[in-house]
Amino acid sequence: MKVYSGREELKNEIKKTYSKFIAEFDDIPEDMRDIRAEGVDRTPAENLSYQVGWTTLLLKWEQDERNNLEVKTPSEQFRWNQLGQLYQWFTDTYKGLSLHELKEMLEANIQKIYEMIDSMTDEELFLPHKRRWADDATKSAVWEVYKFIHINTIAPFGTFRTKIRKWKKLML
């Protein structure tokens, strides 16, 4: 996993990968948001729902910790061995929303993630054992907060951009 020299590099990488990812949805007609393409595991709406879901959880973990609440990762309803069910929950939760609405929600979450990054000290962001939720989310590995940010933004933006491009090639 990439190591960042500081918060600005992390935020710049999010901006770069997010911009490319979200632009892929600009030419997808709304009436095709739920159409599945052969060999692509998510529809455009499911793709965005997944990202909205994970970024919402990331923000909730941090907010709950700041409010001195017990943080359940990945969520109160699901354990790490139930990720398939969690993904389905994301799809079900956001299924009535348009691509435009999903994009707006994701944009709002990304802005909040920038604010979260800026509100943390360098130690909280880049050193281990600075957030209970980060420690509790992994049983054997030690993960700093920035790694959770990376795997819930930068990494899937790149991977899912490839998937949505494949979907567009087959469907548009």
mmCIF file of C-alpha atoms in Angstrom:
data_model
loop_
_atom_site.group_PDB
_atom_site.id
_atom_site.type_symbol
_atom_site.label_atom_id
_atom_site.label_comp_id
_atom_site.label_asym_id
_atom_site.label_seq_id
_atom_site.Cartn_x
_atom_site.Cartn_y
_atom_site.Cartn_z
ATOM 1 C CA MET A 1 0.000 0.000 0.000
ATOM 2 C CA LYS A 2 1.220 3.468 -0.850
ATOM 3 C CA VAL A 3 2.833 5.501 1.913
ATOM 4 C CA TYR A 4 2.103 9.224 1.803
ATOM 5 C CA SER A 5 4.538 11.984 2.700
ATOM 6 C CA GLY A 6 1.773 13.970 4.385
ATOM 7 C CA ARG A 7 -1.871 14.971 4.416
ATOM 8 C CA GLU A 8 -1.631 17.115 1.267
ATOM 9 C CA GLU A 9 -0.267 14.223 -0.769
ATOM 10 C CA LEU A 10 -3.071 11.984 0.574
ATOM 11 C CA LYS A 11 -5.739 14.578 -0.241
ATOM 12 C CA ASN A 12 -4.261 15.236 -3.685
ATOM 13 C CA GLU A 13 -4.317 11.529 -4.491
ATOM 14 C CA ILE A 14 -7.956 11.309 -3.386
ATOM 15 C CA LYS A 15 -8.794 14.334 -5.564
ATOM 16 C CA LYS A 16 -7.010 12.889 -8.580
ATOM 17 C CA THR A 17 -8.518 9.399 -8.390
ATOM 18 C CA TYR A 18 -11.969 10.660 -7.374
ATOM 19 C CA SER A 19 -12.112 13.144 -10.263
ATOM 20 C CA LYS A 20 -11.321 10.433 -12.789
ATOM 21 C CA PHE A 21 -13.733 7.975 -11.185
ATOM 22 C CA ILE A 22 -16.723 10.306 -10.882
ATOM 23 C CA ALA A 23 -16.277 11.686 -14.418
ATOM 24 C CA GLU A 24 -16.969 8.205 -15.779
ATOM 25 C CA PHE A 25 -20.619 8.600 -14.775
ATOM 26 C CA ASP A 26 -21.194 11.847 -16.679
ATOM 27 C CA ASP A 27 -22.308 10.162 -19.899
ATOM 28 C CA ILE A 28 -24.286 7.284 -18.413
ATOM 29 C CA PRO A 29 -28.004 7.800 -19.026
ATOM 30 C CA GLU A 30 -30.128 7.682 -15.901
ATOM 31 C CA ASP A 31 -32.320 4.947 -17.356
ATOM 32 C CA MET A 32 -29.269 2.661 -17.611
ATOM 33 C CA ARG A 33 -28.149 3.021 -13.975
ATOM 34 C CA ASP A 34 -29.402 -0.447 -12.981
ATOM 35 C CA ILE A 35 -28.406 -2.373 -16.095
ATOM 36 C CA ARG A 36 -25.948 -5.196 -15.576
ATOM 37 C CA ALA A 37 -23.283 -5.890 -18.190
ATOM 38 C CA GLU A 38 -21.780 -9.294 -18.881
ATOM 39 C CA GLY A 39 -18.512 -9.682 -16.973
ATOM 40 C CA VAL A 40 -18.994 -6.576 -14.816
ATOM 41 C CA ASP A 41 -19.980 -7.306 -11.222
ATOM 42 C CA ARG A 42 -21.799 -4.031 -10.466
ATOM 43 C CA THR A 43 -24.238 -1.768 -12.244
ATOM 44 C CA PRO A 44 -23.413 1.939 -12.334
ATOM 45 C CA ALA A 45 -25.808 2.575 -9.424
ATOM 46 C CA GLU A 46 -24.327 -0.305 -7.407
ATOM 47 C CA ASN A 47 -20.846 1.014 -8.102
ATOM 48 C CA LEU A 48 -21.727 4.421 -6.665
ATOM 49 C CA SER A 49 -23.750 2.891 -3.805
ATOM 50 C CA TYR A 50 -20.714 0.859 -2.754
ATOM 51 C CA GLN A 51 -18.577 4.006 -2.619
ATOM 52 C CA VAL A 52 -21.225 6.024 -0.789
ATOM 53 C CA GLY A 53 -21.627 3.165 1.686
ATOM 54 C CA TRP A 54 -17.946 2.745 2.513
ATOM 55 C CA THR A 55 -17.192 6.455 2.739
ATOM 56 C CA THR A 56 -20.234 6.912 4.989
ATOM 57 C CA LEU A 57 -18.963 4.141 7.276
ATOM 58 C CA LEU A 58 -15.470 5.636 7.403
ATOM 59 C CA LEU A 59 -16.900 8.988 8.463
ATOM 60 C CA LYS A 60 -19.182 7.317 11.005
ATOM 61 C CA TRP A 61 -16.275 5.436 12.620
ATOM 62 C CA GLU A 62 -14.413 8.673 13.183
ATOM 63 C CA GLN A 63 -17.485 10.606 14.355
ATOM 64 C CA ASP A 64 -18.503 7.866 16.777
ATOM 65 C CA GLU A 65 -15.019 7.780 18.280
ATOM 66 C CA ARG A 66 -14.990 11.562 18.652
ATOM 67 C CA ASN A 67 -18.340 11.247 20.446
ATOM 68 C CA ASN A 68 -16.884 8.571 22.768
ATOM 69 C CA LEU A 69 -19.225 5.928 21.371
ATOM 70 C CA GLU A 70 -18.280 2.313 20.860
ATOM 71 C CA VAL A 71 -17.352 1.849 17.221
ATOM 72 C CA LYS A 72 -18.423 -1.338 15.474
ATOM 73 C CA THR A 73 -16.482 -2.055 12.320
ATOM 74 C CA PRO A 74 -17.467 -2.443 9.631
ATOM 75 C CA SER A 75 -20.945 -1.591 10.996
ATOM 76 C CA GLU A 76 -23.384 -2.309 13.803
ATOM 77 C CA GLN A 77 -25.261 -4.827 11.642
ATOM 78 C CA PHE A 78 -22.374 -6.606 9.899
ATOM 79 C CA ARG A 79 -19.064 -8.219 10.828
ATOM 80 C CA TRP A 80 -16.012 -8.460 8.579
ATOM 81 C CA ASN A 81 -16.972 -11.997 7.543
ATOM 82 C CA GLN A 82 -20.314 -10.654 6.227
ATOM 83 C CA LEU A 83 -19.046 -8.251 3.578
ATOM 84 C CA GLY A 84 -21.264 -9.712 0.866
ATOM 85 C CA GLN A 85 -24.297 -8.929 2.998
ATOM 86 C CA LEU A 86 -22.940 -5.457 3.724
ATOM 87 C CA TYR A 87 -22.528 -4.778 -0.010
ATOM 88 C CA GLN A 88 -26.104 -5.912 -0.593
ATOM 89 C CA TRP A 89 -27.208 -3.599 2.214
ATOM 90 C CA PHE A 90 -25.475 -0.702 0.426
ATOM 91 C CA THR A 91 -27.330 -1.588 -2.789
ATOM 92 C CA ASP A 92 -30.671 -1.902 -1.001
ATOM 93 C CA THR A 93 -30.179 1.298 1.000
ATOM 94 C CA TYR A 94 -29.417 3.508 -1.984
ATOM 95 C CA LYS A 95 -31.387 1.720 -4.732
ATOM 96 C CA GLY A 96 -34.059 4.399 -5.083
ATOM 97 C CA LEU A 97 -31.562 7.172 -5.763
ATOM 98 C CA SER A 98 -30.597 8.537 -9.148
ATOM 99 C CA LEU A 99 -27.013 8.558 -10.358
ATOM 100 C CA HIS A 100 -27.064 12.321 -9.828
ATOM 101 C CA GLU A 101 -28.171 11.917 -6.198
ATOM 102 C CA LEU A 102 -25.559 9.215 -5.562
ATOM 103 C CA LYS A 103 -22.851 11.406 -7.078
ATOM 104 C CA GLU A 104 -23.918 14.304 -4.849
ATOM 105 C CA MET A 105 -23.814 12.077 -1.757
ATOM 106 C CA LEU A 106 -20.366 10.782 -2.668
ATOM 107 C CA GLU A 107 -19.113 14.316 -3.321
ATOM 108 C CA ALA A 108 -20.402 15.406 0.102
ATOM 109 C CA ASN A 109 -18.659 12.440 1.742
ATOM 110 C CA ILE A 110 -15.385 13.200 -0.029
ATOM 111 C CA GLN A 111 -15.542 16.794 1.195
ATOM 112 C CA LYS A 112 -16.143 15.517 4.747
ATOM 113 C CA ILE A 113 -13.177 13.146 4.399
ATOM 114 C CA TYR A 114 -10.963 16.118 3.456
ATOM 115 C CA GLU A 115 -12.261 17.886 6.569
ATOM 116 C CA MET A 116 -11.592 14.768 8.652
ATOM 117 C CA ILE A 117 -8.025 14.612 7.339
ATOM 118 C CA ASP A 118 -7.489 18.291 8.093
ATOM 119 C CA SER A 119 -8.923 17.935 11.601
ATOM 120 C CA MET A 120 -6.430 15.222 12.565
ATOM 121 C CA THR A 121 -2.875 15.695 13.690
ATOM 122 C CA ASP A 122 -0.129 14.082 11.636
ATOM 123 C CA GLU A 123 0.280 11.557 14.437
ATOM 124 C CA GLU A 124 -3.428 10.653 14.441
ATOM 125 C CA LEU A 125 -3.395 10.241 10.684
ATOM 126 C CA PHE A 126 -0.095 8.480 10.082
ATOM 127 C CA LEU A 127 0.895 6.669 13.285
ATOM 128 C CA PRO A 128 -0.632 3.430 14.593
ATOM 129 C CA HIS A 129 -2.781 3.135 17.709
ATOM 130 C CA LYS A 130 -4.219 6.654 17.482
ATOM 131 C CA ARG A 131 -7.824 5.576 16.919
ATOM 132 C CA ARG A 132 -9.597 2.728 18.695
ATOM 133 C CA TRP A 133 -11.721 2.075 15.618
ATOM 134 C CA ALA A 134 -8.612 1.536 13.480
ATOM 135 C CA ASP A 135 -7.092 -0.817 16.053
ATOM 136 C CA ASP A 136 -10.327 -2.750 16.544
ATOM 137 C CA ALA A 137 -11.000 -3.112 12.805
ATOM 138 C CA THR A 138 -7.996 -5.362 12.324
ATOM 139 C CA LYS A 139 -7.248 -8.357 14.490
ATOM 140 C CA SER A 140 -3.648 -9.008 13.551
ATOM 141 C CA ALA A 141 -2.459 -6.132 11.359
ATOM 142 C CA VAL A 142 -1.642 -2.654 12.600
ATOM 143 C CA TRP A 143 -3.241 -0.047 10.374
ATOM 144 C CA GLU A 144 -2.932 3.676 10.614
ATOM 145 C CA VAL A 145 -5.993 5.824 9.845
ATOM 146 C CA TYR A 146 -4.609 6.920 6.477
ATOM 147 C CA LYS A 147 -4.653 3.291 5.307
ATOM 148 C CA PHE A 148 -8.385 3.068 5.967
ATOM 149 C CA ILE A 149 -8.859 6.296 4.051
ATOM 150 C CA HIS A 150 -6.782 4.915 1.184
ATOM 151 C CA ILE A 151 -8.665 1.611 0.908
ATOM 152 C CA ASN A 152 -12.053 3.319 1.058
ATOM 153 C CA THR A 153 -11.300 6.064 -1.468
ATOM 154 C CA ILE A 154 -8.178 5.921 -3.637
ATOM 155 C CA ALA A 155 -7.937 2.159 -4.124
ATOM 156 C CA PRO A 156 -11.564 1.523 -5.137
ATOM 157 C CA PHE A 157 -11.752 4.699 -7.221
ATOM 158 C CA GLY A 158 -9.041 3.219 -9.432
ATOM 159 C CA THR A 159 -10.399 -0.325 -9.461
ATOM 160 C CA PHE A 160 -14.007 0.703 -9.945
ATOM 161 C CA ARG A 161 -13.111 3.199 -12.649
ATOM 162 C CA THR A 162 -11.786 0.271 -14.657
ATOM 163 C CA LYS A 163 -15.014 -1.642 -14.039
ATOM 164 C CA ILE A 164 -17.274 1.233 -15.033
ATOM 165 C CA ARG A 165 -15.196 1.834 -18.158
ATOM 166 C CA LYS A 166 -15.660 -1.820 -19.085
ATOM 167 C CA TRP A 167 -19.403 -1.477 -18.438
ATOM 168 C CA LYS A 168 -19.555 1.601 -20.693
ATOM 169 C CA LYS A 169 -17.610 -0.122 -23.461
ATOM 170 C CA LEU A 170 -20.140 -2.959 -23.459
ATOM 171 C CA MET A 171 -23.290 -0.889 -22.975
ATOM 172 C CA LEU A 172 -22.855 2.523 -24.616
#
